[in-house]
Amino acid sequence: MLMKFKVRGGVHADERKEQSTETPIRVLGIPPLLSIPLSQHAGLPAKPIVAEGQLVLKGELIGTTAGDRSASIHAPTSGKVLGIGRIQAPHPSLLSYDAIHIEPDGLDTVYVPENPIDPQQLSAEAIADLVDGAGIVGLGGATYPAALKLKAGSRQNVHTLILNGSECEPYLTCDDMLMRERAAEIISGAQLILKAINAKQVIAGIEDNKPQAIRAMREAAQTHDNVEIRVIPTRYPMGSAKQLIKVITGREVPTGGRSSDIGVLVHNVATSFAVHQAIYQARPLISRVVTLSGQALATPQNVEVLIGTPVQWLLEQCDGLVSTPARMLMGGPMMGQILPNTGVPITKGASAILALTEEEINSAEVSPCIRCGSCVQACPMGLLPLEMARHSRADDYDGANEFGLKDCILCGSCAYVCPSHIPLVHYFQFAKGKHRENQIQTRKGEYTKSLSEARMARQEKEAAAKAAAKAEKAAKAEARKKAKSQVEKV
C-alpha cells in the first residue's frame, strides 16, 4: 500500500534504470594502484598515519579522524604505501586534494583486530565507536560521518529509524541491487543502528518501482517485529531525507532543524549494510557498490569496487566505452558531479559513474526566463527558485537567503522543468558557497575585532596599572623626601 501522505513538488524524471539491473552485482578485483583521498566525507580531511614505503594490510587504519567532524580511512587491500600526494578531485573545478597512494601486492592479506568482539553484547556507545573506527559515512550522497548521527540520536528522543531505499535519481540502481541481494545484512545493520540510538522501530522506505527489492527486504524482515517495509511513490527527489520523512510520517522537519527534532533518524540502506560489515565482519568501509550506466558504456552494470580505484581502470574492467561520452558524471544526472577526466578515484560517496551520450543530456541553449512558474511548482521545499536565481545572479546572496536559499536541497527539480533551460541549481550552488564564504569572513572580522578590542582593553589596563604604579612610586618618593626633610630639621 502506498502512503497517504503527500509531498509537494518534485518531478517524474525518465528513470533509465533497467539497463544496469540485468546482471547481479559483480565484485571487481584489485587495480594496480589505489589512491585513497583524505577528504571524501563531510568535514575535516583525515590525518595520515602512514609513511612512504610502509607496508599495510587490508582494512588497516591509514588515516585518523581530525576533529569532531571527520572520518577515518583504511587500506582497501594489502600493499606498499608509495606516498601522499595531490590528485585531481572528481569535480569540474579541477581542484586537487591529498591522497594516500598504495601499490597493491596482490596478496589481499587482511588485518585482523587483536580483540574480537561479540556483536550481541555491544552497548549503544560501543556500536557508535566501532562505526566511527570503521570510517563509515552516509552512502546516500551526503557522506556525513555516520557515528556522529548515531551519537546524536542516542542523546535525543529518537524513536524511529528510517532506512532510505528510495534511490530516486535516474540511472542509479546500486541500492536497488544491494537490497535485492543483501537484504538480510541490511536489516542486521539496521538492528545495530536501532540499538545505538535507543530507538524502537525501523521503517524502510522503498519506491514502488523496485518490486524485487521490496520482496527481498520483506522476506528479510519477517523475523523482526520492529521492522516495517513501507512502499512509497516513485517521484524525484523522494530520496531527500526531508521528503522521505514527510511521506512516511506526515511530519515536516522544521526550518533550520534536524530530523532528530521530531524523533526520526534517516540512514541509507548501503550505510546500514556497511554497519553490518563493520560489526559482524570487522570490515571497515573499504569498498562500495557503484552503478555503471549510460549509453556510451558497453556493459551497464553494478559492481562492488575498492575505494581509491581509478575510474579509468573500472571502465576497462567492464568492457569500456562504445562511444565518446558527451558527459561523464560521478553520481546521478540530477545531483552528480561532472568528471574532468577518468583518472580520478572512486570515493566513499561515489554511487555511480555515468557515461552519457549527447542524446541523454540536455544541451539546449539558455533563454530568458518567461516567468511561467514551473520551477515554483516543481520545488519540493516550496521555495521561489526564480526569485532566488534573480538575487543570486545579482550577487545579492543575503537576498537569495531571504527567499529560502538555506532550505534549498539542490535537487535540480527546478532546472529539470525549466522551459528556458536556465541552470538554476548552478546559481544556487554558487550562491550557497558565496553566502557561506561571506559568513566565514564576517565571523573572522568579528573575531579580529574582538581580539583588537581585547588588546586595546589590555593595553589600557596595563597603562592604567603603570600609571598607578608610577603615581604610587612618586607618592612614596615624596613621602620619603618629606620624612627626610623633617629629620634634617630636627
Short mmCIF file of C-alpha atoms in Angstrom, two decimals:
data_model
loop_
_atom_site.label_atom_id
_atom_site.label_comp_id
_atom_site.label_asym_id
_atom_site.label_seq_id
_atom_site.Cartn_x
_atom_site.Cartn_y
_atom_site.Cartn_z
CA MET A 1 0.00 0.00 0.00
CA LEU A 2 1.24 3.46 -0.87
CA MET A 3 1.28 6.01 1.91
CA LYS A 4 -1.46 8.63 2.01
CA PHE A 5 0.92 11.43 2.98
CA LYS A 6 1.90 13.57 0.01
CA VAL A 7 4.89 15.80 -0.59
CA ARG A 8 4.92 18.97 -2.59
CA GLY A 9 6.73 19.45 -5.87
CA GLY A 10 9.18 17.05 -7.40
CA VAL A 11 9.32 15.61 -10.91
CA HIS A 12 8.78 12.32 -12.71
CA ALA A 13 12.15 12.03 -14.41
CA ASP A 14 12.93 9.47 -17.10
CA GLU A 15 14.29 6.65 -14.90
CA ARG A 16 16.51 4.66 -17.28
CA LYS A 17 17.30 2.17 -14.52
CA GLU A 18 16.61 -1.09 -16.32
CA GLN A 19 19.85 -1.10 -18.31
CA SER A 20 22.04 -1.74 -15.22
CA THR A 21 19.88 -4.31 -13.37
CA GLU A 22 20.04 -7.25 -15.75
CA THR A 23 23.01 -8.89 -14.03
CA PRO A 24 23.94 -9.44 -10.33
CA ILE A 25 26.42 -7.21 -8.53
CA ARG A 26 29.88 -8.04 -9.84
CA VAL A 27 32.79 -7.94 -7.38
CA LEU A 28 35.82 -6.47 -9.14
CA GLY A 29 39.43 -7.33 -8.40
CA ILE A 30 42.37 -5.24 -7.30
CA PRO A 31 43.69 -2.43 -9.55
CA PRO A 32 47.45 -1.86 -9.95
CA LEU A 33 47.24 1.42 -8.00
CA LEU A 34 44.90 2.79 -5.35
CA SER A 35 44.62 6.49 -4.46
CA ILE A 36 42.62 6.97 -1.27
CA PRO A 37 41.65 10.64 -0.75
CA LEU A 38 42.00 12.06 2.76
CA SER A 39 38.87 14.15 2.14
CA GLN A 40 35.96 12.05 0.91
CA HIS A 41 33.43 12.90 3.59
CA ALA A 42 31.70 15.94 5.06
CA GLY A 43 34.03 17.68 7.49
CA LEU A 44 37.78 17.85 8.02
CA PRO A 45 40.17 15.63 5.99
CA ALA A 46 41.58 12.57 7.70
CA LYS A 47 45.12 12.79 9.11
CA PRO A 48 47.52 10.28 7.50
CA ILE A 49 49.35 7.95 9.91
CA VAL A 50 51.43 6.06 7.33
CA ALA A 51 54.70 6.93 5.60
CA GLU A 52 56.23 6.27 2.21
CA GLY A 53 57.47 2.69 1.90
CA GLN A 54 55.32 1.38 4.75
CA LEU A 55 53.61 -1.99 4.25
CA VAL A 56 49.91 -2.07 5.09
CA LEU A 57 47.27 -4.79 5.37
CA LYS A 58 43.72 -4.86 4.03
CA GLY A 59 41.49 -2.95 6.43
CA GLU A 60 44.38 -1.38 8.33
CA LEU A 61 43.91 2.21 9.52
CA ILE A 62 45.90 4.65 7.37
CA GLY A 63 44.21 7.95 8.28
CA THR A 64 42.61 9.02 11.56
CA THR A 65 39.80 11.47 12.23
CA ALA A 66 40.77 15.13 12.53
CA GLY A 67 38.43 16.79 14.99
CA ASP A 68 34.84 16.05 15.89
CA ARG A 69 33.53 16.07 12.31
CA SER A 70 35.74 13.79 10.26
CA ALA A 71 36.09 10.15 9.18
CA SER A 72 38.95 7.70 9.21
CA ILE A 73 40.22 5.86 6.12
CA HIS A 74 41.65 2.36 5.71
CA ALA A 75 43.76 0.40 3.26
CA PRO A 76 41.43 -1.30 0.72
CA THR A 77 43.97 -4.09 0.22
CA SER A 78 47.46 -5.07 1.32
CA GLY A 79 50.46 -3.43 -0.29
CA LYS A 80 53.07 -0.69 -0.03
CA VAL A 81 52.46 2.99 0.55
CA LEU A 82 54.02 4.91 -2.35
CA GLY A 83 53.49 8.26 -0.69
CA ILE A 84 51.00 11.02 -0.01
CA GLY A 85 50.42 13.39 -2.90
CA ARG A 86 47.95 15.67 -4.60
CA ILE A 87 45.39 14.26 -7.03
CA GLN A 88 42.61 15.89 -9.00
CA ALA A 89 39.25 15.95 -7.26
CA PRO A 90 36.20 14.46 -9.04
CA HIS A 91 34.82 17.92 -9.65
CA PRO A 92 34.75 20.26 -12.68
CA SER A 93 36.59 22.92 -10.64
CA LEU A 94 39.83 20.97 -11.30
CA LEU A 95 40.79 21.44 -7.65
CA SER A 96 43.18 18.94 -6.11
CA TYR A 97 43.43 17.29 -2.72
CA ASP A 98 45.73 14.93 -0.84
CA ALA A 99 45.52 11.17 -1.21
CA ILE A 100 47.45 8.17 0.05
CA HIS A 101 48.79 6.12 -2.86
CA ILE A 102 49.09 2.36 -2.33
CA GLU A 103 50.67 -0.20 -4.65
CA PRO A 104 48.82 -3.50 -4.02
CA ASP A 105 50.90 -6.62 -3.52
CA GLY A 106 48.16 -8.88 -4.90
CA LEU A 107 48.00 -10.96 -1.70
CA ASP A 108 45.00 -9.13 -0.22
CA THR A 109 46.22 -10.01 3.28
CA VAL A 110 43.62 -8.97 5.85
CA TYR A 111 44.37 -7.03 9.03
CA VAL A 112 42.96 -8.98 12.00
CA PRO A 113 41.94 -6.96 15.08
CA GLU A 114 43.61 -8.05 18.31
CA ASN A 115 40.42 -8.18 20.34
CA PRO A 116 37.47 -9.90 18.63
CA ILE A 117 34.02 -8.63 19.65
CA ASP A 118 30.66 -10.21 20.37
CA PRO A 119 28.10 -8.11 18.44
CA GLN A 120 25.27 -9.26 20.71
CA GLN A 121 26.98 -7.87 23.84
CA LEU A 122 27.80 -4.42 22.50
CA SER A 123 26.43 -1.32 24.19
CA ALA A 124 24.99 1.61 22.23
CA GLU A 125 28.18 3.60 22.81
CA ALA A 126 30.38 0.70 21.69
CA ILE A 127 28.44 0.32 18.43
CA ALA A 128 28.85 4.03 17.67
CA ASP A 129 32.58 3.83 18.45
CA LEU A 130 33.04 0.83 16.14
CA VAL A 131 31.15 2.60 13.34
CA ASP A 132 33.40 5.61 13.90
CA GLY A 133 36.51 3.42 13.79
CA ALA A 134 35.32 1.81 10.55
CA GLY A 135 35.18 5.17 8.77
CA ILE A 136 31.53 4.74 7.78
CA VAL A 137 29.80 7.75 6.25
CA GLY A 138 26.38 8.30 4.75
CA LEU A 139 26.44 6.41 1.45
CA GLY A 140 23.36 8.08 0.04
CA GLY A 141 25.40 11.07 -1.11
CA ALA A 142 25.82 13.38 1.88
CA THR A 143 28.86 11.43 3.24
CA TYR A 144 28.20 12.74 6.75
CA PRO A 145 30.14 10.68 9.35
CA ALA A 146 27.62 8.02 10.44
CA ALA A 147 28.89 7.80 14.02
CA LEU A 148 28.02 11.44 14.66
CA LYS A 149 24.38 10.76 13.76
CA LEU A 150 24.36 7.68 16.00
CA LYS A 151 25.80 9.53 18.98
CA ALA A 152 23.45 12.49 18.46
CA GLY A 153 20.49 10.13 18.11
CA SER A 154 21.32 8.38 21.39
CA ARG A 155 21.29 11.71 23.21
CA GLN A 156 17.93 12.77 21.81
CA ASN A 157 14.49 11.25 21.93
CA VAL A 158 14.66 9.39 18.61
CA HIS A 159 12.00 6.73 18.31
CA THR A 160 12.15 5.79 14.60
CA LEU A 161 14.95 4.82 12.23
CA ILE A 162 14.02 5.33 8.57
CA LEU A 163 16.04 3.30 6.09
CA ASN A 164 16.28 5.22 2.84
CA GLY A 165 15.84 2.79 -0.03
CA SER A 166 14.12 5.19 -2.42
CA GLU A 167 17.08 5.75 -4.77
CA CYS A 168 15.10 8.28 -6.78
CA GLU A 169 17.81 9.58 -9.14
CA PRO A 170 17.62 8.37 -12.75
CA TYR A 171 20.09 5.64 -13.78
CA LEU A 172 21.12 4.79 -10.18
CA THR A 173 20.43 1.17 -9.13
CA CYS A 174 23.23 0.36 -6.64
CA ASP A 175 20.86 0.50 -3.65
CA ASP A 176 18.19 -1.44 -5.54
CA MET A 177 20.63 -4.26 -6.31
CA LEU A 178 22.02 -4.19 -2.76
CA MET A 179 18.51 -4.67 -1.35
CA ARG A 180 17.80 -7.49 -3.80
CA GLU A 181 20.96 -9.42 -2.99
CA ARG A 182 21.95 -8.45 0.58
CA ALA A 183 18.68 -7.63 2.32
CA ALA A 184 19.44 -9.73 5.42
CA GLU A 185 22.66 -7.84 6.06
CA ILE A 186 20.87 -4.51 5.63
CA ILE A 187 18.24 -5.49 8.23
CA SER A 188 21.03 -6.72 10.52
CA GLY A 189 22.80 -3.37 10.26
CA ALA A 190 19.52 -1.57 10.93
CA GLN A 191 19.10 -3.51 14.18
CA LEU A 192 22.56 -2.38 15.26
CA ILE A 193 21.76 1.24 14.42
CA LEU A 194 18.46 0.91 16.28
CA LYS A 195 20.32 -0.23 19.40
CA ALA A 196 22.91 2.54 19.04
CA ILE A 197 20.27 5.29 19.00
CA ASN A 198 17.89 3.65 21.52
CA ALA A 199 15.01 3.78 19.05
CA LYS A 200 12.02 1.45 18.89
CA GLN A 201 11.22 0.80 15.22
CA VAL A 202 12.68 0.65 11.73
CA ILE A 203 10.73 1.77 8.68
CA ALA A 204 12.36 1.09 5.31
CA GLY A 205 11.01 3.39 2.60
CA ILE A 206 11.32 1.89 -0.89
CA GLU A 207 9.88 3.38 -4.09
CA ASP A 208 7.25 1.29 -5.86
CA ASN A 209 9.44 0.90 -8.97
CA LYS A 210 11.63 -1.65 -7.12
CA PRO A 211 9.37 -4.73 -6.69
CA GLN A 212 12.24 -7.22 -6.40
CA ALA A 213 13.94 -5.16 -3.69
CA ILE A 214 10.64 -4.81 -1.83
CA ARG A 215 10.11 -8.59 -1.86
CA ALA A 216 13.65 -9.30 -0.69
CA MET A 217 13.51 -6.74 2.14
CA ARG A 218 10.10 -8.00 3.31
CA GLU A 219 11.39 -11.55 3.39
CA ALA A 220 14.45 -10.49 5.39
CA ALA A 221 12.30 -8.51 7.82
CA GLN A 222 9.83 -11.35 8.54
CA THR A 223 11.61 -12.39 11.74
CA HIS A 224 11.86 -8.83 13.07
CA ASP A 225 8.70 -7.43 14.62
CA ASN A 226 10.21 -3.94 14.85
CA VAL A 227 10.87 -3.61 11.10
CA GLU A 228 8.32 -2.42 8.54
CA ILE A 229 8.85 -2.19 4.79
CA ARG A 230 6.91 0.81 3.51
CA VAL A 231 6.24 1.24 -0.22
CA ILE A 232 6.35 4.89 -1.28
CA PRO A 233 5.52 6.66 -4.57
CA THR A 234 8.18 6.97 -7.24
CA ARG A 235 8.93 10.65 -7.51
CA TYR A 236 12.14 12.66 -7.53
CA PRO A 237 13.56 13.81 -5.05
CA MET A 238 11.97 11.23 -2.74
CA GLY A 239 15.48 10.25 -1.63
CA SER A 240 15.94 13.56 0.15
CA ALA A 241 15.65 12.95 3.89
CA LYS A 242 13.07 15.70 4.45
CA GLN A 243 10.81 14.44 1.66
CA LEU A 244 11.14 10.84 2.81
CA ILE A 245 10.26 11.77 6.40
CA LYS A 246 7.22 13.73 5.22
CA VAL A 247 5.83 10.95 3.04
CA ILE A 248 6.37 8.27 5.72
CA THR A 249 5.43 10.13 8.91
CA GLY A 250 3.37 13.06 7.66
CA ARG A 251 5.58 15.43 9.67
CA GLU A 252 7.96 18.12 8.42
CA VAL A 253 11.45 18.84 9.71
CA PRO A 254 11.39 22.46 10.95
CA THR A 255 13.39 25.05 9.05
CA GLY A 256 16.94 25.08 10.36
CA GLY A 257 16.21 21.96 12.40
CA ARG A 258 17.17 18.30 12.18
CA SER A 259 15.14 15.13 11.77
CA SER A 260 16.00 14.18 15.35
CA ASP A 261 13.95 17.20 16.46
CA ILE A 262 10.84 15.21 15.51
CA GLY A 263 12.16 11.87 16.77
CA VAL A 264 13.41 10.45 13.47
CA LEU A 265 16.83 9.45 12.12
CA VAL A 266 17.44 8.59 8.45
CA HIS A 267 20.18 6.28 7.15
CA ASN A 268 20.72 4.92 3.66
CA VAL A 269 20.38 1.17 3.11
CA ALA A 270 24.00 0.98 1.95
CA THR A 271 25.10 2.65 5.18
CA SER A 272 23.17 0.04 7.13
CA PHE A 273 24.91 -2.70 5.14
CA ALA A 274 28.30 -1.11 5.94
CA VAL A 275 27.43 -1.07 9.65
CA HIS A 276 26.69 -4.82 9.50
CA GLN A 277 30.07 -5.44 7.83
CA ALA A 278 31.90 -3.32 10.41
CA ILE A 279 30.38 -5.08 13.43
CA TYR A 280 29.95 -8.67 12.27
CA GLN A 281 32.89 -8.94 9.88
CA ALA A 282 35.31 -6.37 11.38
CA ARG A 283 35.47 -4.85 7.92
CA PRO A 284 35.83 -1.07 7.64
CA LEU A 285 34.41 0.90 4.73
CA ILE A 286 36.92 -0.05 2.03
CA SER A 287 34.57 -0.81 -0.86
CA ARG A 288 31.12 0.07 -2.13
CA VAL A 289 28.62 -0.85 -4.84
CA VAL A 290 28.72 1.53 -7.80
CA THR A 291 26.31 1.77 -10.74
CA LEU A 292 27.92 1.95 -14.18
CA SER A 293 25.44 3.19 -16.75
CA GLY A 294 24.79 5.37 -19.76
CA GLN A 295 24.51 4.64 -23.46
CA ALA A 296 28.21 5.30 -24.02
CA LEU A 297 29.08 2.26 -21.87
CA ALA A 298 29.48 -1.15 -23.42
CA THR A 299 28.06 -3.09 -20.45
CA PRO A 300 25.98 -1.17 -17.88
CA GLN A 301 26.01 -2.99 -14.55
CA ASN A 302 26.58 -2.68 -10.81
CA VAL A 303 29.97 -3.50 -9.38
CA GLU A 304 31.50 -3.69 -5.92
CA VAL A 305 34.76 -1.81 -6.16
CA LEU A 306 37.55 -0.84 -3.78
CA ILE A 307 37.69 2.75 -2.56
CA GLY A 308 40.52 4.52 -4.38
CA THR A 309 40.14 2.59 -7.64
CA PRO A 310 40.78 4.79 -10.72
CA VAL A 311 37.64 5.32 -12.79
CA GLN A 312 39.56 4.51 -15.98
CA TRP A 313 40.56 1.06 -14.67
CA LEU A 314 36.99 0.49 -13.54
CA LEU A 315 35.66 1.21 -17.03
CA GLU A 316 38.24 -1.07 -18.62
CA GLN A 317 37.12 -3.97 -16.43
CA CYS A 318 33.56 -3.50 -17.69
CA ASP A 319 34.29 -3.65 -21.43
CA GLY A 320 34.98 0.08 -21.74
CA LEU A 321 33.12 2.61 -23.86
CA VAL A 322 31.33 2.16 -27.16
CA SER A 323 31.45 5.87 -27.98
CA THR A 324 32.96 9.08 -26.63
CA PRO A 325 30.69 10.33 -23.83
CA ALA A 326 29.25 13.81 -24.14
CA ARG A 327 29.39 13.96 -20.34
CA MET A 328 30.92 11.83 -17.60
CA LEU A 329 29.34 12.02 -14.15
CA MET A 330 30.15 10.70 -10.70
CA GLY A 331 26.72 10.27 -9.14
CA GLY A 332 23.31 10.78 -10.70
CA PRO A 333 22.37 13.13 -13.54
CA MET A 334 20.45 15.46 -11.20
CA MET A 335 22.95 15.96 -8.37
CA GLY A 336 26.15 14.28 -9.55
CA GLN A 337 29.47 15.94 -10.35
CA ILE A 338 30.84 16.27 -13.86
CA LEU A 339 34.15 14.41 -14.08
CA PRO A 340 37.06 16.36 -15.56
CA ASN A 341 38.70 13.06 -16.60
CA THR A 342 38.70 9.35 -15.80
CA GLY A 343 41.89 9.46 -13.74
CA VAL A 344 40.03 10.33 -10.54
CA PRO A 345 39.44 7.62 -7.91
CA ILE A 346 36.24 6.10 -6.59
CA THR A 347 35.35 7.64 -3.24
CA LYS A 348 33.01 6.60 -0.42
CA GLY A 349 30.27 8.83 -1.82
CA ALA A 350 30.54 7.64 -5.44
CA SER A 351 27.18 5.97 -6.11
CA ALA A 352 27.59 5.85 -9.90
CA ILE A 353 29.76 6.52 -12.90
CA LEU A 354 27.63 7.61 -15.84
CA ALA A 355 28.87 7.88 -19.42
CA LEU A 356 26.14 9.83 -21.19
CA THR A 357 25.73 10.43 -24.90
CA GLU A 358 24.57 13.66 -26.50
CA GLU A 359 21.05 12.25 -26.73
CA GLU A 360 20.92 11.67 -22.99
CA ILE A 361 21.86 15.16 -21.82
CA ASN A 362 20.03 18.43 -22.09
CA SER A 363 22.36 20.67 -24.10
CA ALA A 364 19.78 23.21 -25.26
CA GLU A 365 20.75 26.87 -25.19
CA VAL A 366 19.66 29.03 -22.27
CA SER A 367 16.95 31.59 -23.00
CA PRO A 368 15.39 34.34 -20.84
CA CYS A 369 13.01 33.40 -18.04
CA ILE A 370 9.37 33.55 -19.15
CA ARG A 371 8.11 33.55 -15.53
CA CYS A 372 5.89 30.54 -16.15
CA GLY A 373 6.17 29.34 -12.55
CA SER A 374 7.10 25.75 -13.45
CA CYS A 375 10.10 25.89 -11.12
CA VAL A 376 7.90 27.00 -8.23
CA GLN A 377 5.53 24.07 -8.76
CA ALA A 378 8.42 21.61 -9.01
CA CYS A 379 10.31 22.79 -5.91
CA PRO A 380 9.85 20.14 -3.19
CA MET A 381 10.73 22.69 -0.50
CA GLY A 382 8.02 25.17 -1.52
CA LEU A 383 10.55 27.88 -2.45
CA LEU A 384 10.63 30.51 -5.23
CA PRO A 385 13.56 29.43 -7.42
CA LEU A 386 13.07 32.29 -9.90
CA GLU A 387 13.47 34.88 -7.10
CA MET A 388 16.43 33.04 -5.58
CA ALA A 389 18.06 32.95 -9.02
CA ARG A 390 17.40 36.66 -9.60
CA HIS A 391 19.15 37.62 -6.37
CA SER A 392 21.95 35.09 -6.91
CA ARG A 393 22.72 36.46 -10.38
CA ALA A 394 22.88 39.97 -8.90
CA ASP A 395 25.37 38.76 -6.25
CA ASP A 396 22.75 39.53 -3.60
CA TYR A 397 23.32 36.40 -1.56
CA ASP A 398 21.59 37.75 1.53
CA GLY A 399 18.54 38.48 -0.63
CA ALA A 400 18.63 34.95 -2.03
CA ASN A 401 18.85 33.63 1.51
CA GLU A 402 15.76 35.60 2.48
CA PHE A 403 13.87 33.67 -0.22
CA GLY A 404 14.94 30.35 1.32
CA LEU A 405 18.36 29.60 -0.17
CA LYS A 406 19.36 27.89 3.08
CA ASP A 407 16.43 25.47 2.69
CA CYS A 408 17.25 24.59 -0.93
CA ILE A 409 18.40 20.95 -1.17
CA LEU A 410 19.98 21.43 -4.63
CA CYS A 411 17.91 18.60 -6.08
CA GLY A 412 17.72 20.20 -9.55
CA SER A 413 13.96 19.72 -9.99
CA CYS A 414 13.55 23.40 -10.90
CA ALA A 415 16.21 23.23 -13.61
CA TYR A 416 14.76 19.96 -14.92
CA VAL A 417 11.36 21.51 -15.68
CA CYS A 418 12.58 24.96 -16.79
CA PRO A 419 11.45 25.54 -20.42
CA SER A 420 14.17 28.18 -20.78
CA HIS A 421 16.86 25.64 -19.74
CA ILE A 422 18.22 28.02 -17.10
CA PRO A 423 20.82 26.22 -14.92
CA LEU A 424 19.08 27.30 -11.72
CA VAL A 425 20.75 24.80 -9.43
CA HIS A 426 24.17 26.04 -10.54
CA TYR A 427 23.25 29.53 -9.40
CA PHE A 428 22.14 28.17 -6.06
CA GLN A 429 25.27 26.09 -5.57
CA PHE A 430 27.40 29.15 -6.24
CA ALA A 431 25.25 31.40 -4.05
CA LYS A 432 25.36 28.93 -1.16
CA GLY A 433 29.13 28.82 -1.41
CA LYS A 434 29.45 32.61 -1.53
CA HIS A 435 26.99 33.08 1.31
CA ARG A 436 28.93 30.58 3.41
CA GLU A 437 32.18 32.33 2.47
CA ASN A 438 30.71 35.72 3.46
CA GLN A 439 29.58 34.29 6.78
CA ILE A 440 33.07 32.93 7.41
CA GLN A 441 34.60 36.31 6.55
CA THR A 442 32.09 38.06 8.81
CA ARG A 443 32.93 35.73 11.68
CA LYS A 444 36.62 36.26 11.04
CA GLY A 445 36.08 40.02 11.06
CA GLU A 446 34.12 39.84 14.28
CA TYR A 447 36.79 37.64 15.83
CA THR A 448 39.55 40.01 14.70
CA LYS A 449 37.56 42.93 16.10
CA SER A 450 37.11 41.16 19.42
CA LEU A 451 40.84 40.44 19.55
CA SER A 452 41.60 44.09 18.76
CA GLU A 453 39.18 45.30 21.40
CA ALA A 454 40.61 42.86 23.93
CA ARG A 455 44.12 44.05 23.06
CA MET A 456 43.11 47.69 23.48
CA ALA A 457 41.42 46.90 26.79
CA ARG A 458 44.51 45.03 27.91
CA GLN A 459 46.77 47.89 26.87
CA GLU A 460 44.55 50.40 28.65
CA LYS A 461 44.58 48.23 31.74
CA GLU A 462 48.35 47.87 31.55
CA ALA A 463 48.73 51.65 31.01
CA ALA A 464 46.46 52.36 33.95
CA ALA A 465 48.41 49.89 36.08
CA LYS A 466 51.70 51.51 35.04
CA ALA A 467 50.30 54.96 35.77
CA ALA A 468 49.07 53.81 39.15
CA ALA A 469 52.41 52.19 39.91
CA LYS A 470 54.21 55.33 38.81
CA ALA A 471 51.93 57.51 40.93
CA GLU A 472 52.41 55.18 43.89
CA LYS A 473 56.17 55.27 43.40
CA ALA A 474 56.11 59.06 43.16
CA ALA A 475 53.96 59.26 46.28
CA LYS A 476 56.34 57.02 48.17
CA ALA A 477 59.29 59.06 46.96
CA GLU A 478 57.56 62.26 48.05
CA ALA A 479 56.78 60.71 51.42
CA ARG A 480 60.43 59.67 51.88
CA LYS A 481 61.51 63.17 50.84
CA LYS A 482 59.21 64.78 53.41
CA ALA A 483 60.36 62.37 56.08
CA LYS A 484 64.00 63.10 55.35
CA SER A 485 63.31 66.85 55.42
CA GLN A 486 61.66 66.56 58.82
CA VAL A 487 64.60 64.57 60.17
CA GLU A 488 67.07 67.20 58.94
CA LYS A 489 65.05 69.97 60.67
CA VAL A 490 65.21 68.08 63.91
#
